[in-house]
Amino acid sequence: MINKMVLTRNVVITTLLCLAAAEQPSAPQPVTAPMRSLPWGDLNFLQTTDTHGWQAGHLQEAQYSADWGDYISFAERMREKADGLGVDVLLVDTGDRVEGNGLYDGSDPKGKYFYDIVKEQDIDIICTGNHELYQAETATQEYYQTVPNFKGKYLASNLDYINPKTGEIVPMAQRYRKFTTKNRGIRVLAFGFLFDFTGNANNTVVQPVEKTIEESWFQEAIREDVDIFVVIGHVTLHGPEYKAIYKAIRSQKWDTPIQFFGGHSHIRDFARYDSKAYALQSGRYMETVGWMAIEGLPSRGEKGRSTTVEPRASMSFRRRYIDNNLFGYHYHTGLNETAFPTEHGKNVSRMIHKARKTLDLDYSFGCAPKDLWLSRAPHPSNDSIFNWLERDVIPDVVVNKARKDVPRLALTNTGAMRFDIFKGSFTTDTTYIISPFVSKFLYIKDVPYESAKRVLQLINTGGPVFDAARYPLSQLPPPEQMAIHSDIIAPQIPLHDIPAPNSAQAPLFSSFKSTPDLVPGYTTKDEGGDDGDDTIHQPISYYRVPNCIQSTISFPQDGDPETVDLVFIDFIQPWILMALQFLGQSYGASDVEVYREETLTALMANWIKSNWKKDC
């Protein structure tokens, strides 16, 4: 799940005695776990990113089972706590809110209930991700719904929208925002960026970051007299985009603090650019809520009224990655099951439940006989979801009646699969969770086998053919592989290695057992150390997977065919054509035809309905 795993030995462990189920009726109860408390500063942030429609929470994983309503209650309680301390809490979201869960993907039109649910959270700074832009209709919904829902808080520093009626190019939202915090009077100037994305629909324009930072509005903004710059973006923390923005701000403000928030690669991450410039990225899929505490900022009192302005000499930037469950929310707020939820939060949880029921997301296609892992099991192995896909599913569903006897190679990218399959009921919701896209199978007929058989290896190993292209191979596997460059085999941590609680907290800890059972989960090591996770977990192994997988279908029993139908998921068409051209074939887009009209998601659901027993 994460690229660097470790269990810290220097941590204060506490537990909370009272538990409660998450608001969604089918969610599992959160479990007790050893916890780290949250640091507080003058200015504090809660971050979500890459939530991909998981606003109902994880209904098969207790450690991530809180929903968007619970998060709303948590944010409201943390803001109340901040008011009591005389400090500030801001909420940020860095995009990819859509595609990946039935709550968004299961309605017609997509997002019918989703947008009204998301807007209930009081987010202070919000921006776009690439998944808001793949489909023209999604980009239109973003412009006409999400932007006005967060009017004045939605930022689009390098993104434009093309009006379909007039052809006019207009900013997706305002380029930046300048404001003063409620309690400390901290002057904030915020930007909202997207990485240099090239796969957007033709009703949007993504300007490269390097060009954007040369524009007059940006140059004027970074010369403003503020206490802190906040740069949010759907951008990885170590990519070229943030390096360029950091360098541009530092060219004018060498000493002003800068806080970056990132996304896109689905990991927990923290980066230090200099002693007053840091970055946080808070995972994926509503598993993680990021917490950032900045101490040492100047205070001007409420609404900026002049008081003594403190120097910036001794600043601190501290982070936590909060597991999204009620156990942690109760612990961090100091409130129990009765006192924690707000009426607003409970109402939103009811909205989610009603939407899920209307969409019939709990309808079961069949019963998964075992867990199938995206990255927790090696590929190839019987526990890998990709083995199941290439061995069992694709050979059965990639059939065109008119060409069913023609030998074929069928390819899909591993990034087409987004999540694990857990043993038990495989529901309507699960279909969107594991493969939310509208991708269909295309094909090129009668490709010489000697070339076709080399396509997979070429795409998986890379080479000069792809180096200068606008389609990097990093777009093909799961996003986590942008940051995780080798397999990680998790050590088995014996319980006696967990540090004992200090005497002040021992009664709470020992009230249920002397050492806790650890739940598998994130064990993050980043540039801030190994104490970022709020919950101590049993480490999980991570295995990288190839860019693409392939099934061989209807081949002759003896010998190889002279030609094959080369079948592939539509998303990977550019890479298929580049590979064939490199191999000496002259195929182009005009040679590509539709092989199956159904989406991969629908084909998988039908396969499960036919092959897995109904009752669990």
Coordinates of C-alpha atoms in Angstrom, one line a residue:
M1 CA 0.0 0.0 0.0
I2 CA 2.9 2.4 0.6
N3 CA 6.4 2.6 -0.7
K4 CA 8.2 2.7 2.6
M5 CA 7.2 0.6 5.6
V6 CA 8.4 0.7 9.2
L7 CA 7.0 0.5 12.7
T8 CA 8.2 3.3 14.9
R9 CA 9.6 2.4 18.3
N10 CA 9.3 5.9 19.8
V11 CA 5.6 6.6 20.1
V12 CA 3.1 7.3 22.8
I13 CA 0.3 4.7 22.5
T14 CA -3.2 5.3 23.8
T15 CA -6.6 3.8 23.1
L16 CA -10.1 4.9 23.2
L17 CA -12.6 2.7 25.1
C18 CA -15.9 3.7 23.4
L19 CA -16.5 2.6 19.9
A20 CA -19.4 3.0 17.5
A21 CA -20.4 1.8 14.0
A22 CA -19.9 4.2 11.2
E23 CA -23.1 5.9 9.9
Q24 CA -23.6 3.6 6.9
P25 CA -25.7 0.7 8.2
S26 CA -23.6 -2.0 6.4
A27 CA -20.2 -0.6 7.5
P28 CA -18.1 -2.7 9.9
Q29 CA -17.4 -1.4 13.3
P30 CA -14.0 0.3 13.7
V31 CA -11.6 -1.7 15.9
T32 CA -9.4 -0.7 18.8
A33 CA -5.8 0.3 17.8
P34 CA -2.8 2.0 19.2
M35 CA -2.9 5.7 18.3
R36 CA -0.7 8.8 18.0
S37 CA -2.2 12.1 18.9
L38 CA -2.4 15.1 16.5
P39 CA 0.0 18.0 16.9
W40 CA -1.5 21.4 16.8
G41 CA -0.1 24.7 15.4
D42 CA -1.2 28.2 14.7
L43 CA -2.5 27.1 11.3
N44 CA -3.8 23.5 10.8
F45 CA -5.1 21.7 7.8
L46 CA -7.3 18.7 7.0
Q47 CA -6.7 17.3 3.5
T48 CA -8.6 14.9 1.3
T49 CA -7.4 13.8 -2.1
D50 CA -8.2 11.1 -4.7
T51 CA -11.4 10.2 -3.0
H52 CA -12.8 8.8 -6.3
G53 CA -16.4 8.6 -5.1
W54 CA -15.8 6.7 -1.8
Q55 CA -17.9 9.2 0.2
A56 CA -19.7 6.2 1.8
G57 CA -16.5 4.9 3.2
H58 CA -15.1 1.4 3.0
L59 CA -17.9 -1.0 3.7
Q60 CA -15.6 -4.1 3.9
E61 CA -12.6 -2.5 5.8
A62 CA -13.2 -1.4 9.3
Q63 CA -10.2 0.9 9.5
Y64 CA -11.6 3.1 6.7
S65 CA -15.3 2.8 7.4
A66 CA -16.3 6.4 8.2
D67 CA -18.3 8.2 5.6
W68 CA -18.4 11.8 4.3
G69 CA -21.0 12.7 7.0
D70 CA -18.6 11.4 9.7
Y71 CA -15.8 13.5 8.1
I72 CA -18.1 16.6 8.2
S73 CA -18.7 16.0 11.9
F74 CA -15.0 15.5 12.4
A75 CA -14.1 18.8 10.6
E76 CA -16.8 20.7 12.5
R77 CA -15.6 19.3 15.9
M78 CA -12.0 20.1 15.0
R79 CA -12.9 23.7 14.1
E80 CA -14.7 24.0 17.4
K81 CA -11.6 22.7 19.1
A82 CA -9.5 25.2 17.2
D83 CA -11.8 28.1 18.2
G84 CA -11.2 27.1 21.9
L85 CA -7.4 27.1 21.3
G86 CA -7.5 30.4 19.4
V87 CA -6.0 28.8 16.3
D88 CA -7.3 28.0 12.8
V89 CA -8.2 24.9 10.8
L90 CA -8.6 25.0 7.0
L91 CA -9.9 22.2 4.8
V92 CA -8.4 21.4 1.4
D93 CA -9.2 18.9 -1.4
T94 CA -6.8 18.2 -4.2
G95 CA -9.0 16.6 -6.9
D96 CA -9.9 13.2 -8.4
R97 CA -13.2 13.2 -6.5
V98 CA -14.9 11.2 -9.3
E99 CA -14.7 7.8 -11.0
G100 CA -14.2 4.8 -8.7
N101 CA -17.3 4.0 -6.7
G102 CA -21.0 3.3 -7.4
L103 CA -22.0 6.4 -5.5
Y104 CA -20.7 8.4 -8.4
D105 CA -20.5 6.0 -11.3
G106 CA -23.7 4.1 -10.7
S107 CA -26.2 6.8 -11.5
D108 CA -27.4 8.2 -14.9
P109 CA -26.2 10.8 -15.4
K110 CA -23.0 10.0 -13.4
G111 CA -22.9 12.0 -10.2
K112 CA -26.6 12.5 -9.9
Y113 CA -26.5 12.3 -6.1
F114 CA -22.8 12.7 -5.6
Y115 CA -22.3 16.4 -6.2
D116 CA -24.9 17.4 -3.7
I117 CA -23.2 15.1 -1.1
V118 CA -19.7 16.5 -1.7
K119 CA -20.8 20.1 -1.5
E120 CA -21.9 19.7 2.1
Q121 CA -18.3 19.8 3.4
D122 CA -17.0 23.3 4.1
I123 CA -13.8 23.1 2.0
D124 CA -11.7 26.2 2.0
I125 CA -9.4 25.5 -1.0
I126 CA -10.3 22.9 -3.7
C127 CA -9.0 22.1 -7.2
T128 CA -9.3 19.7 -10.1
G129 CA -7.8 16.3 -10.7
N130 CA -7.2 14.6 -14.0
H131 CA -10.3 12.3 -13.5
E132 CA -12.5 15.3 -13.6
L133 CA -11.3 15.9 -17.2
Y134 CA -11.1 12.6 -19.0
Q135 CA -14.7 12.8 -20.3
A136 CA -16.2 16.0 -21.7
E137 CA -19.4 15.6 -19.7
T138 CA -17.5 15.2 -16.5
A139 CA -15.6 18.4 -17.1
T140 CA -18.9 20.1 -17.9
Q141 CA -20.4 18.9 -14.6
E142 CA -17.3 20.2 -12.8
Y143 CA -17.7 23.6 -14.3
Y144 CA -21.4 23.9 -13.8
Q145 CA -21.7 22.1 -10.5
T146 CA -18.6 21.8 -8.4
V147 CA -17.1 25.2 -9.2
P148 CA -20.3 27.1 -8.2
N149 CA -20.8 24.8 -5.2
F150 CA -17.4 26.0 -3.9
K151 CA -17.6 29.5 -5.3
G152 CA -14.6 31.6 -4.3
K153 CA -12.8 28.6 -2.9
Y154 CA -12.4 26.5 -6.1
L155 CA -9.0 27.4 -7.7
A156 CA -7.8 26.6 -11.3
S157 CA -4.4 28.2 -11.7
N158 CA -3.6 26.4 -15.0
L159 CA -6.9 25.1 -16.2
D160 CA -9.5 26.6 -18.7
Y161 CA -12.9 25.5 -19.9
I162 CA -14.2 25.9 -23.4
N163 CA -17.8 27.2 -23.6
P164 CA -19.6 24.7 -25.9
K165 CA -21.9 27.4 -27.3
T166 CA -19.5 30.2 -28.0
G167 CA -16.1 28.4 -28.2
E168 CA -14.8 31.0 -25.7
I169 CA -11.9 29.8 -23.5
V170 CA -12.5 30.9 -19.9
P171 CA -10.8 30.0 -16.6
M172 CA -12.3 26.9 -15.0
A173 CA -12.4 28.9 -11.8
Q174 CA -10.5 31.8 -10.3
R175 CA -6.7 31.5 -10.5
Y176 CA -5.8 32.2 -6.9
R177 CA -7.4 33.2 -3.6
K178 CA -6.2 35.6 -0.9
F179 CA -7.8 35.6 2.5
T180 CA -7.3 36.0 6.2
T181 CA -7.9 33.2 8.8
K182 CA -10.6 33.5 11.4
N183 CA -8.8 33.3 14.7
R184 CA -5.1 34.1 14.2
G185 CA -5.6 36.6 11.3
I186 CA -3.0 34.8 9.2
R187 CA -2.8 36.2 5.7
V188 CA -3.0 33.3 3.2
L189 CA -2.5 33.4 -0.6
A190 CA -3.5 30.1 -2.2
F191 CA -3.1 28.6 -5.7
G192 CA -4.7 25.4 -7.2
F193 CA -2.8 23.5 -9.9
L194 CA -3.1 20.4 -12.0
F195 CA 0.0 18.5 -13.2
D196 CA 0.9 18.8 -16.9
F197 CA -1.9 16.5 -18.0
T198 CA -2.4 15.8 -21.7
G199 CA -5.3 13.3 -21.7
N200 CA -8.0 15.8 -21.0
A201 CA -11.2 16.1 -23.0
N202 CA -11.4 18.7 -25.8
N203 CA -13.6 21.1 -23.9
T204 CA -10.8 21.9 -21.4
V205 CA -7.3 23.3 -21.7
V206 CA -4.5 22.4 -19.3
Q207 CA -1.6 24.8 -19.5
P208 CA 1.8 23.5 -18.6
V209 CA 2.9 24.8 -15.2
E210 CA 6.2 26.2 -16.5
K211 CA 4.2 28.5 -18.8
T212 CA 1.6 29.5 -16.1
I213 CA 4.2 30.7 -13.7
E214 CA 5.5 33.1 -16.3
E215 CA 2.1 34.9 -16.6
S216 CA 1.7 38.4 -15.2
W217 CA -1.1 37.4 -12.8
F218 CA 1.1 34.8 -11.1
Q219 CA 4.1 37.0 -11.0
E220 CA 2.0 39.7 -9.3
A221 CA 0.5 37.2 -6.9
I222 CA 3.8 35.9 -5.6
R223 CA 4.9 39.5 -4.9
E224 CA 2.0 40.0 -2.5
D225 CA 2.8 40.6 1.2
V226 CA 1.3 37.5 2.9
D227 CA 2.2 35.3 5.9
I228 CA 2.0 32.0 4.0
F229 CA 1.6 30.7 0.5
V230 CA -0.6 27.6 0.2
V231 CA -0.2 25.7 -3.1
I232 CA -2.7 22.9 -3.5
G233 CA -2.7 20.7 -6.6
H234 CA -3.3 17.4 -8.2
V235 CA 0.4 17.0 -8.4
T236 CA 2.9 14.6 -7.0
L237 CA 5.2 16.1 -4.4
H238 CA 8.5 15.2 -6.1
G239 CA 7.4 16.0 -9.7
P240 CA 8.7 18.9 -11.9
E241 CA 5.6 21.0 -11.5
Y242 CA 6.0 21.7 -7.8
K243 CA 9.7 22.2 -8.2
A244 CA 9.0 24.9 -10.7
I245 CA 6.4 26.6 -8.5
Y246 CA 8.6 26.5 -5.4
K247 CA 11.5 28.0 -7.4
A248 CA 9.3 30.8 -8.7
I249 CA 7.9 31.7 -5.3
R250 CA 11.4 31.6 -3.7
S251 CA 12.7 33.9 -6.4
Q252 CA 10.5 36.7 -4.9
K253 CA 9.9 35.6 -1.3
W254 CA 12.9 33.8 0.0
D255 CA 11.6 33.6 3.6
T256 CA 7.8 33.3 3.4
P257 CA 6.5 29.9 4.5
I258 CA 5.0 27.7 1.7
Q259 CA 2.7 24.8 2.3
F260 CA 2.1 22.5 -0.6
F261 CA -0.7 19.8 -0.8
G262 CA -0.5 17.1 -3.5
G263 CA -2.2 14.1 -4.9
H264 CA -2.5 11.8 -8.0
S265 CA -0.2 9.0 -7.0
H266 CA -2.5 7.6 -4.2
I267 CA 0.1 7.5 -1.5
R268 CA 0.8 9.0 1.9
D269 CA 3.8 11.3 1.4
F270 CA 5.5 14.2 3.0
A271 CA 8.3 16.3 1.5
R272 CA 10.7 19.0 2.7
Y273 CA 11.8 21.7 0.2
D274 CA 13.5 23.9 2.7
S275 CA 13.1 24.8 6.4
K276 CA 9.9 26.8 5.7
A277 CA 8.5 24.9 2.7
Y278 CA 6.9 21.5 3.1
A279 CA 4.4 19.3 1.2
L280 CA 1.7 16.8 2.2
Q281 CA -0.1 14.1 0.2
S282 CA -2.9 12.2 1.9
G283 CA -3.5 8.9 0.2
R284 CA -6.6 7.8 -1.7
Y285 CA -10.2 6.5 -1.6
M286 CA -11.2 8.1 1.7
E287 CA -8.8 5.9 3.5
T288 CA -6.8 8.8 4.7
V289 CA -7.5 12.3 6.0
G290 CA -4.3 14.3 6.1
W291 CA -3.4 16.6 9.1
M292 CA -0.8 19.4 8.8
A293 CA 0.1 21.7 11.8
I294 CA 2.2 24.8 11.2
E295 CA 3.6 26.6 14.3
G296 CA 5.4 29.9 14.3
L297 CA 3.3 31.9 11.9
P298 CA 2.8 35.6 12.8
S299 CA -0.5 36.4 14.5
R300 CA -2.5 39.6 13.9
G301 CA -5.5 38.6 16.0
E302 CA -9.0 38.1 14.9
K303 CA -9.6 39.2 11.3
G304 CA -6.2 40.7 11.0
R305 CA -6.4 43.3 13.7
S306 CA -2.9 44.4 14.5
T307 CA -1.1 42.7 17.4
T308 CA 2.5 41.8 18.0
V309 CA 3.8 40.0 14.9
E310 CA 6.0 37.1 16.0
P311 CA 9.2 36.3 14.1
R312 CA 9.4 33.3 11.8
A313 CA 12.7 32.1 13.2
S314 CA 11.4 29.0 15.0
M315 CA 8.8 27.3 12.8
S316 CA 7.6 23.8 12.8
F317 CA 5.7 21.8 10.2
R318 CA 4.2 18.5 11.5
R319 CA 1.9 16.0 9.9
R320 CA -0.3 13.0 10.6
Y321 CA -2.1 10.6 8.3
I322 CA -5.5 9.9 9.9
D323 CA -7.2 6.6 9.3
N324 CA -10.8 7.4 8.2
N325 CA -12.8 5.7 11.0
L326 CA -14.9 6.7 14.0
F327 CA -12.5 5.2 16.5
G328 CA -9.8 7.7 15.4
Y329 CA -12.3 10.6 15.0
H330 CA -13.5 10.0 18.6
Y331 CA -10.0 9.8 19.9
H332 CA -8.7 13.0 18.1
T333 CA -11.8 15.1 19.2
G334 CA -11.9 13.7 22.7
L335 CA -15.6 13.0 22.2
N336 CA -17.6 9.8 22.6
E337 CA -20.2 8.1 20.4
T338 CA -23.0 10.3 21.6
A339 CA -21.2 13.7 21.7
F340 CA -19.2 13.4 18.4
P341 CA -21.7 13.5 15.5
T342 CA -23.2 16.8 14.5
E343 CA -26.7 17.1 13.0
H344 CA -25.2 18.3 9.8
G345 CA -22.9 15.2 9.6
K346 CA -25.7 12.8 10.4
N347 CA -27.9 14.4 7.7
V348 CA -25.2 13.9 5.1
S349 CA -24.8 10.2 6.2
R350 CA -28.5 9.8 5.6
M351 CA -28.2 11.4 2.2
I352 CA -25.5 8.8 1.3
H353 CA -27.5 5.9 2.6
K354 CA -30.6 7.1 0.6
A355 CA -28.6 7.5 -2.6
R356 CA -27.0 4.0 -2.2
K357 CA -30.4 2.4 -1.7
T358 CA -31.9 4.2 -4.7
L359 CA -28.9 3.0 -6.8
D360 CA -29.3 -0.5 -5.4
L361 CA -25.5 -0.6 -4.9
D362 CA -25.8 -3.6 -2.5
Y363 CA -27.3 -5.9 -5.2
S364 CA -25.1 -9.0 -5.3
F365 CA -23.9 -10.5 -8.6
G366 CA -22.2 -13.4 -6.8
C367 CA -20.0 -14.4 -4.0
A368 CA -16.2 -14.0 -4.4
P369 CA -14.7 -17.3 -3.2
K370 CA -11.4 -15.7 -2.0
D371 CA -9.6 -12.4 -1.7
L372 CA -8.0 -11.2 -4.9
W373 CA -5.3 -8.5 -4.5
L374 CA -4.2 -5.7 -6.7
S375 CA -0.8 -5.3 -5.1
R376 CA -0.7 -7.4 -1.9
A377 CA 0.0 -10.6 -3.9
P378 CA 2.7 -11.0 -6.6
H379 CA 1.8 -11.3 -10.2
P380 CA 1.7 -14.0 -11.3
S381 CA 0.1 -15.9 -8.4
N382 CA -3.3 -17.4 -7.6
D383 CA -4.1 -14.5 -5.2
S384 CA -3.5 -11.8 -7.8
I385 CA -6.5 -10.1 -9.3
F386 CA -4.6 -9.9 -12.6
N387 CA -4.1 -13.6 -12.7
W388 CA -7.9 -14.0 -12.3
L389 CA -8.5 -11.4 -15.0
E390 CA -6.1 -12.8 -17.7
R391 CA -6.7 -16.5 -16.9
D392 CA -10.4 -16.7 -16.1
V393 CA -12.3 -13.6 -17.2
I394 CA -10.8 -12.2 -20.4
P395 CA -10.7 -15.5 -22.3
D396 CA -14.4 -15.9 -21.6
V397 CA -15.6 -12.4 -22.3
V398 CA -13.4 -11.2 -25.2
V399 CA -15.5 -12.9 -27.8
N400 CA -16.8 -11.4 -31.0
K401 CA -19.4 -13.8 -32.5
A402 CA -18.4 -13.0 -36.0
R403 CA -14.7 -13.7 -35.3
K404 CA -15.0 -16.1 -32.3
D405 CA -12.7 -18.7 -34.0
V406 CA -10.0 -16.3 -35.0
P407 CA -6.9 -16.6 -32.8
R408 CA -6.5 -13.4 -30.7
L409 CA -4.3 -11.7 -28.2
A410 CA -6.3 -9.6 -25.7
L411 CA -4.5 -6.9 -23.7
T412 CA -5.6 -4.5 -20.9
N413 CA -3.5 -2.2 -18.8
T414 CA -3.3 -3.0 -15.1
G415 CA -4.4 0.5 -14.2
A416 CA -7.9 -0.5 -15.5
M417 CA -8.3 -2.3 -12.2
R418 CA -8.5 0.0 -9.2
F419 CA -9.0 -2.0 -6.1
D420 CA -9.0 -5.4 -4.4
I421 CA -11.8 -8.0 -4.4
F422 CA -12.7 -9.2 -0.9
K423 CA -14.0 -12.7 -0.2
G424 CA -17.8 -12.4 0.0
S425 CA -20.6 -10.6 -1.8
F426 CA -19.6 -9.0 -5.1
T427 CA -22.1 -6.1 -5.5
T428 CA -23.0 -3.5 -8.0
D429 CA -20.8 -1.1 -6.0
T430 CA -17.9 -3.5 -6.2
T431 CA -18.0 -3.5 -10.0
Y432 CA -17.4 0.3 -10.0
I433 CA -14.9 0.0 -7.2
I434 CA -12.6 -2.4 -9.1
S435 CA -13.2 -0.9 -12.6
P436 CA -15.1 2.3 -12.9
F437 CA -14.2 3.3 -16.4
V438 CA -16.3 3.3 -19.6
S439 CA -13.5 1.5 -21.5
K440 CA -14.4 -1.0 -24.2
F441 CA -12.5 -3.6 -26.2
L442 CA -11.2 -2.5 -29.6
Y443 CA -9.2 -4.5 -32.1
I444 CA -7.0 -4.6 -35.2
K445 CA -7.8 -7.6 -37.4
D446 CA -5.3 -10.0 -38.9
V447 CA -2.1 -8.6 -37.4
P448 CA 1.0 -10.7 -38.2
Y449 CA 1.6 -12.8 -35.2
E450 CA 5.4 -12.3 -35.2
S451 CA 4.7 -8.6 -34.5
A452 CA 1.6 -8.9 -32.3
K453 CA 3.3 -11.3 -29.9
R454 CA 6.0 -8.7 -29.2
V455 CA 3.6 -5.8 -28.3
L456 CA 3.2 -6.8 -24.7
Q457 CA 6.9 -7.1 -23.9
L458 CA 7.6 -3.8 -25.6
I459 CA 4.9 -2.0 -23.6
N460 CA 6.0 -3.6 -20.4
T461 CA 9.7 -3.0 -20.8
G462 CA 9.6 0.4 -22.5
G463 CA 12.3 1.8 -24.7
P464 CA 13.1 4.6 -27.0
V465 CA 9.8 4.3 -28.9
F466 CA 7.9 5.7 -25.9
D467 CA 10.5 8.2 -24.5
A468 CA 9.5 11.2 -26.6
A469 CA 5.8 10.4 -26.8
R470 CA 3.1 12.4 -25.1
Y471 CA 1.8 9.1 -23.6
P472 CA 4.2 8.1 -20.8
L473 CA 4.1 4.4 -19.8
S474 CA 3.5 5.6 -16.2
Q475 CA -0.2 6.1 -17.1
L476 CA -0.7 2.4 -17.6
P477 CA -0.2 0.7 -14.2
P478 CA -2.0 1.6 -10.9
P479 CA -1.1 5.2 -9.9
E480 CA 0.9 4.0 -6.8
Q481 CA 3.6 2.7 -9.0
M482 CA 4.6 6.3 -9.9
A483 CA 6.1 6.5 -6.4
I484 CA 6.8 2.8 -5.5
H485 CA 9.7 1.6 -7.6
S486 CA 10.3 -1.8 -6.2
D487 CA 8.5 -4.6 -4.3
I488 CA 8.1 -4.2 -0.6
I489 CA 7.9 -7.4 1.5
A490 CA 6.4 -6.5 4.8
P491 CA 8.2 -7.9 7.9
Q492 CA 6.2 -9.7 10.4
I493 CA 6.3 -7.4 13.5
P494 CA 6.2 -9.4 16.7
L495 CA 3.9 -7.8 19.3
H496 CA 6.7 -7.5 21.8
D497 CA 8.3 -5.0 19.5
I498 CA 5.5 -2.5 20.1
P499 CA 6.6 0.0 22.7
A500 CA 4.9 -0.2 26.0
P501 CA 2.7 2.8 27.0
N502 CA 4.0 5.3 29.5
S503 CA 2.7 5.2 33.0
A504 CA 0.2 8.0 32.6
Q505 CA -1.6 6.1 29.9
A506 CA -1.0 2.5 31.1
P507 CA -4.4 2.1 32.8
L508 CA -6.3 2.9 29.6
F509 CA -4.1 0.7 27.4
S510 CA -4.1 -2.2 29.8
S511 CA -7.8 -2.1 30.4
F512 CA -8.4 -4.5 27.5
K513 CA -5.1 -6.2 26.9
S514 CA -1.4 -5.6 27.5
T515 CA -0.5 -5.5 23.8
P516 CA -2.9 -4.8 20.9
D517 CA -3.6 -6.9 17.8
L518 CA -2.5 -4.8 14.9
V519 CA -4.8 -4.3 11.9
P520 CA -3.0 -4.5 8.5
G521 CA -2.6 -1.0 7.0
Y522 CA -0.3 1.8 6.2
T523 CA 3.1 2.0 7.9
T524 CA 4.5 5.1 6.3
K525 CA 8.1 6.3 6.3
D526 CA 8.6 9.7 4.6
E527 CA 10.8 12.7 4.8
G528 CA 9.4 13.5 8.2
G529 CA 10.3 10.1 9.6
D530 CA 8.3 7.1 10.6
D531 CA 5.8 8.6 13.0
G532 CA 3.3 10.1 10.5
D533 CA 0.5 7.5 10.7
D534 CA -2.0 8.2 13.5
T535 CA -2.7 4.4 13.8
I536 CA -0.1 1.7 14.3
H537 CA -0.7 -1.0 11.8
Q538 CA 0.7 -4.4 10.8
P539 CA 2.7 -3.7 7.6
I540 CA 1.3 -4.8 4.2
S541 CA 3.5 -6.2 1.4
Y542 CA 3.4 -4.3 -1.9
Y543 CA 4.2 -6.0 -5.2
R544 CA 4.6 -4.0 -8.5
V545 CA 2.7 -5.2 -11.5
P546 CA 3.4 -5.0 -15.3
N547 CA 2.0 -2.1 -17.3
C548 CA -0.3 -4.5 -19.2
I549 CA -1.4 -8.1 -19.1
Q550 CA -2.4 -10.4 -22.0
S551 CA -4.6 -13.4 -22.6
T552 CA -4.0 -15.8 -25.5
I553 CA -7.4 -17.0 -26.9
S554 CA -8.5 -19.6 -29.5
F555 CA -4.9 -20.5 -30.6
P556 CA -4.4 -23.7 -32.6
Q557 CA -3.3 -26.7 -30.6
D558 CA -0.2 -27.2 -32.8
G559 CA 2.0 -24.4 -33.9
D560 CA 1.5 -20.6 -34.0
P561 CA -1.0 -18.8 -36.2
E562 CA 0.2 -16.6 -39.1
T563 CA -2.1 -13.7 -38.0
V564 CA -4.2 -12.8 -35.0
D565 CA -6.8 -10.3 -34.0
L566 CA -5.0 -7.9 -31.6
V567 CA -7.7 -6.9 -29.1
F568 CA -7.1 -4.2 -26.5
I569 CA -8.9 -1.9 -24.0
D570 CA -9.5 1.4 -25.7
F571 CA -7.5 3.4 -23.2
I572 CA -4.2 1.8 -24.4
Q573 CA -4.8 2.4 -28.1
P574 CA -2.0 5.0 -28.4
W575 CA 0.6 2.7 -26.9
I576 CA -0.6 -0.3 -29.1
L577 CA -0.2 1.8 -32.3
M578 CA 3.2 3.1 -31.2
A579 CA 4.5 -0.4 -30.4
L580 CA 3.2 -1.8 -33.8
Q581 CA 4.9 1.1 -35.7
F582 CA 8.1 0.4 -33.8
L583 CA 7.8 -3.2 -34.9
G584 CA 7.6 -2.3 -38.5
Q585 CA 3.8 -2.3 -38.9
S586 CA 2.0 0.7 -40.4
Y587 CA -1.3 0.5 -38.6
G588 CA -3.1 3.7 -37.6
A589 CA -6.3 4.8 -35.9
S590 CA -8.4 4.0 -39.1
D591 CA -7.5 0.3 -38.7
V592 CA -9.0 0.1 -35.2
E593 CA -12.5 -1.2 -34.8
V594 CA -14.9 -2.0 -32.0
Y595 CA -14.6 -5.6 -30.8
R596 CA -17.2 -5.6 -27.9
E597 CA -19.8 -2.9 -27.3
E598 CA -20.0 -3.6 -23.6
T599 CA -17.6 -2.0 -21.1
L600 CA -15.0 -4.0 -19.3
T601 CA -17.0 -3.3 -16.1
A602 CA -20.2 -4.8 -17.5
L603 CA -18.4 -7.8 -19.0
M604 CA -16.8 -8.6 -15.6
A605 CA -20.1 -8.3 -13.8
N606 CA -21.8 -10.7 -16.2
W607 CA -18.9 -13.2 -15.9
I608 CA -19.3 -13.1 -12.1
K609 CA -23.0 -13.6 -12.3
S610 CA -22.5 -16.7 -14.4
N611 CA -19.5 -18.2 -12.6
W612 CA -19.7 -17.3 -8.9
K613 CA -22.4 -18.7 -6.7
K614 CA -25.1 -16.3 -5.7
D615 CA -25.3 -16.8 -1.9
C616 CA -22.3 -16.2 0.4

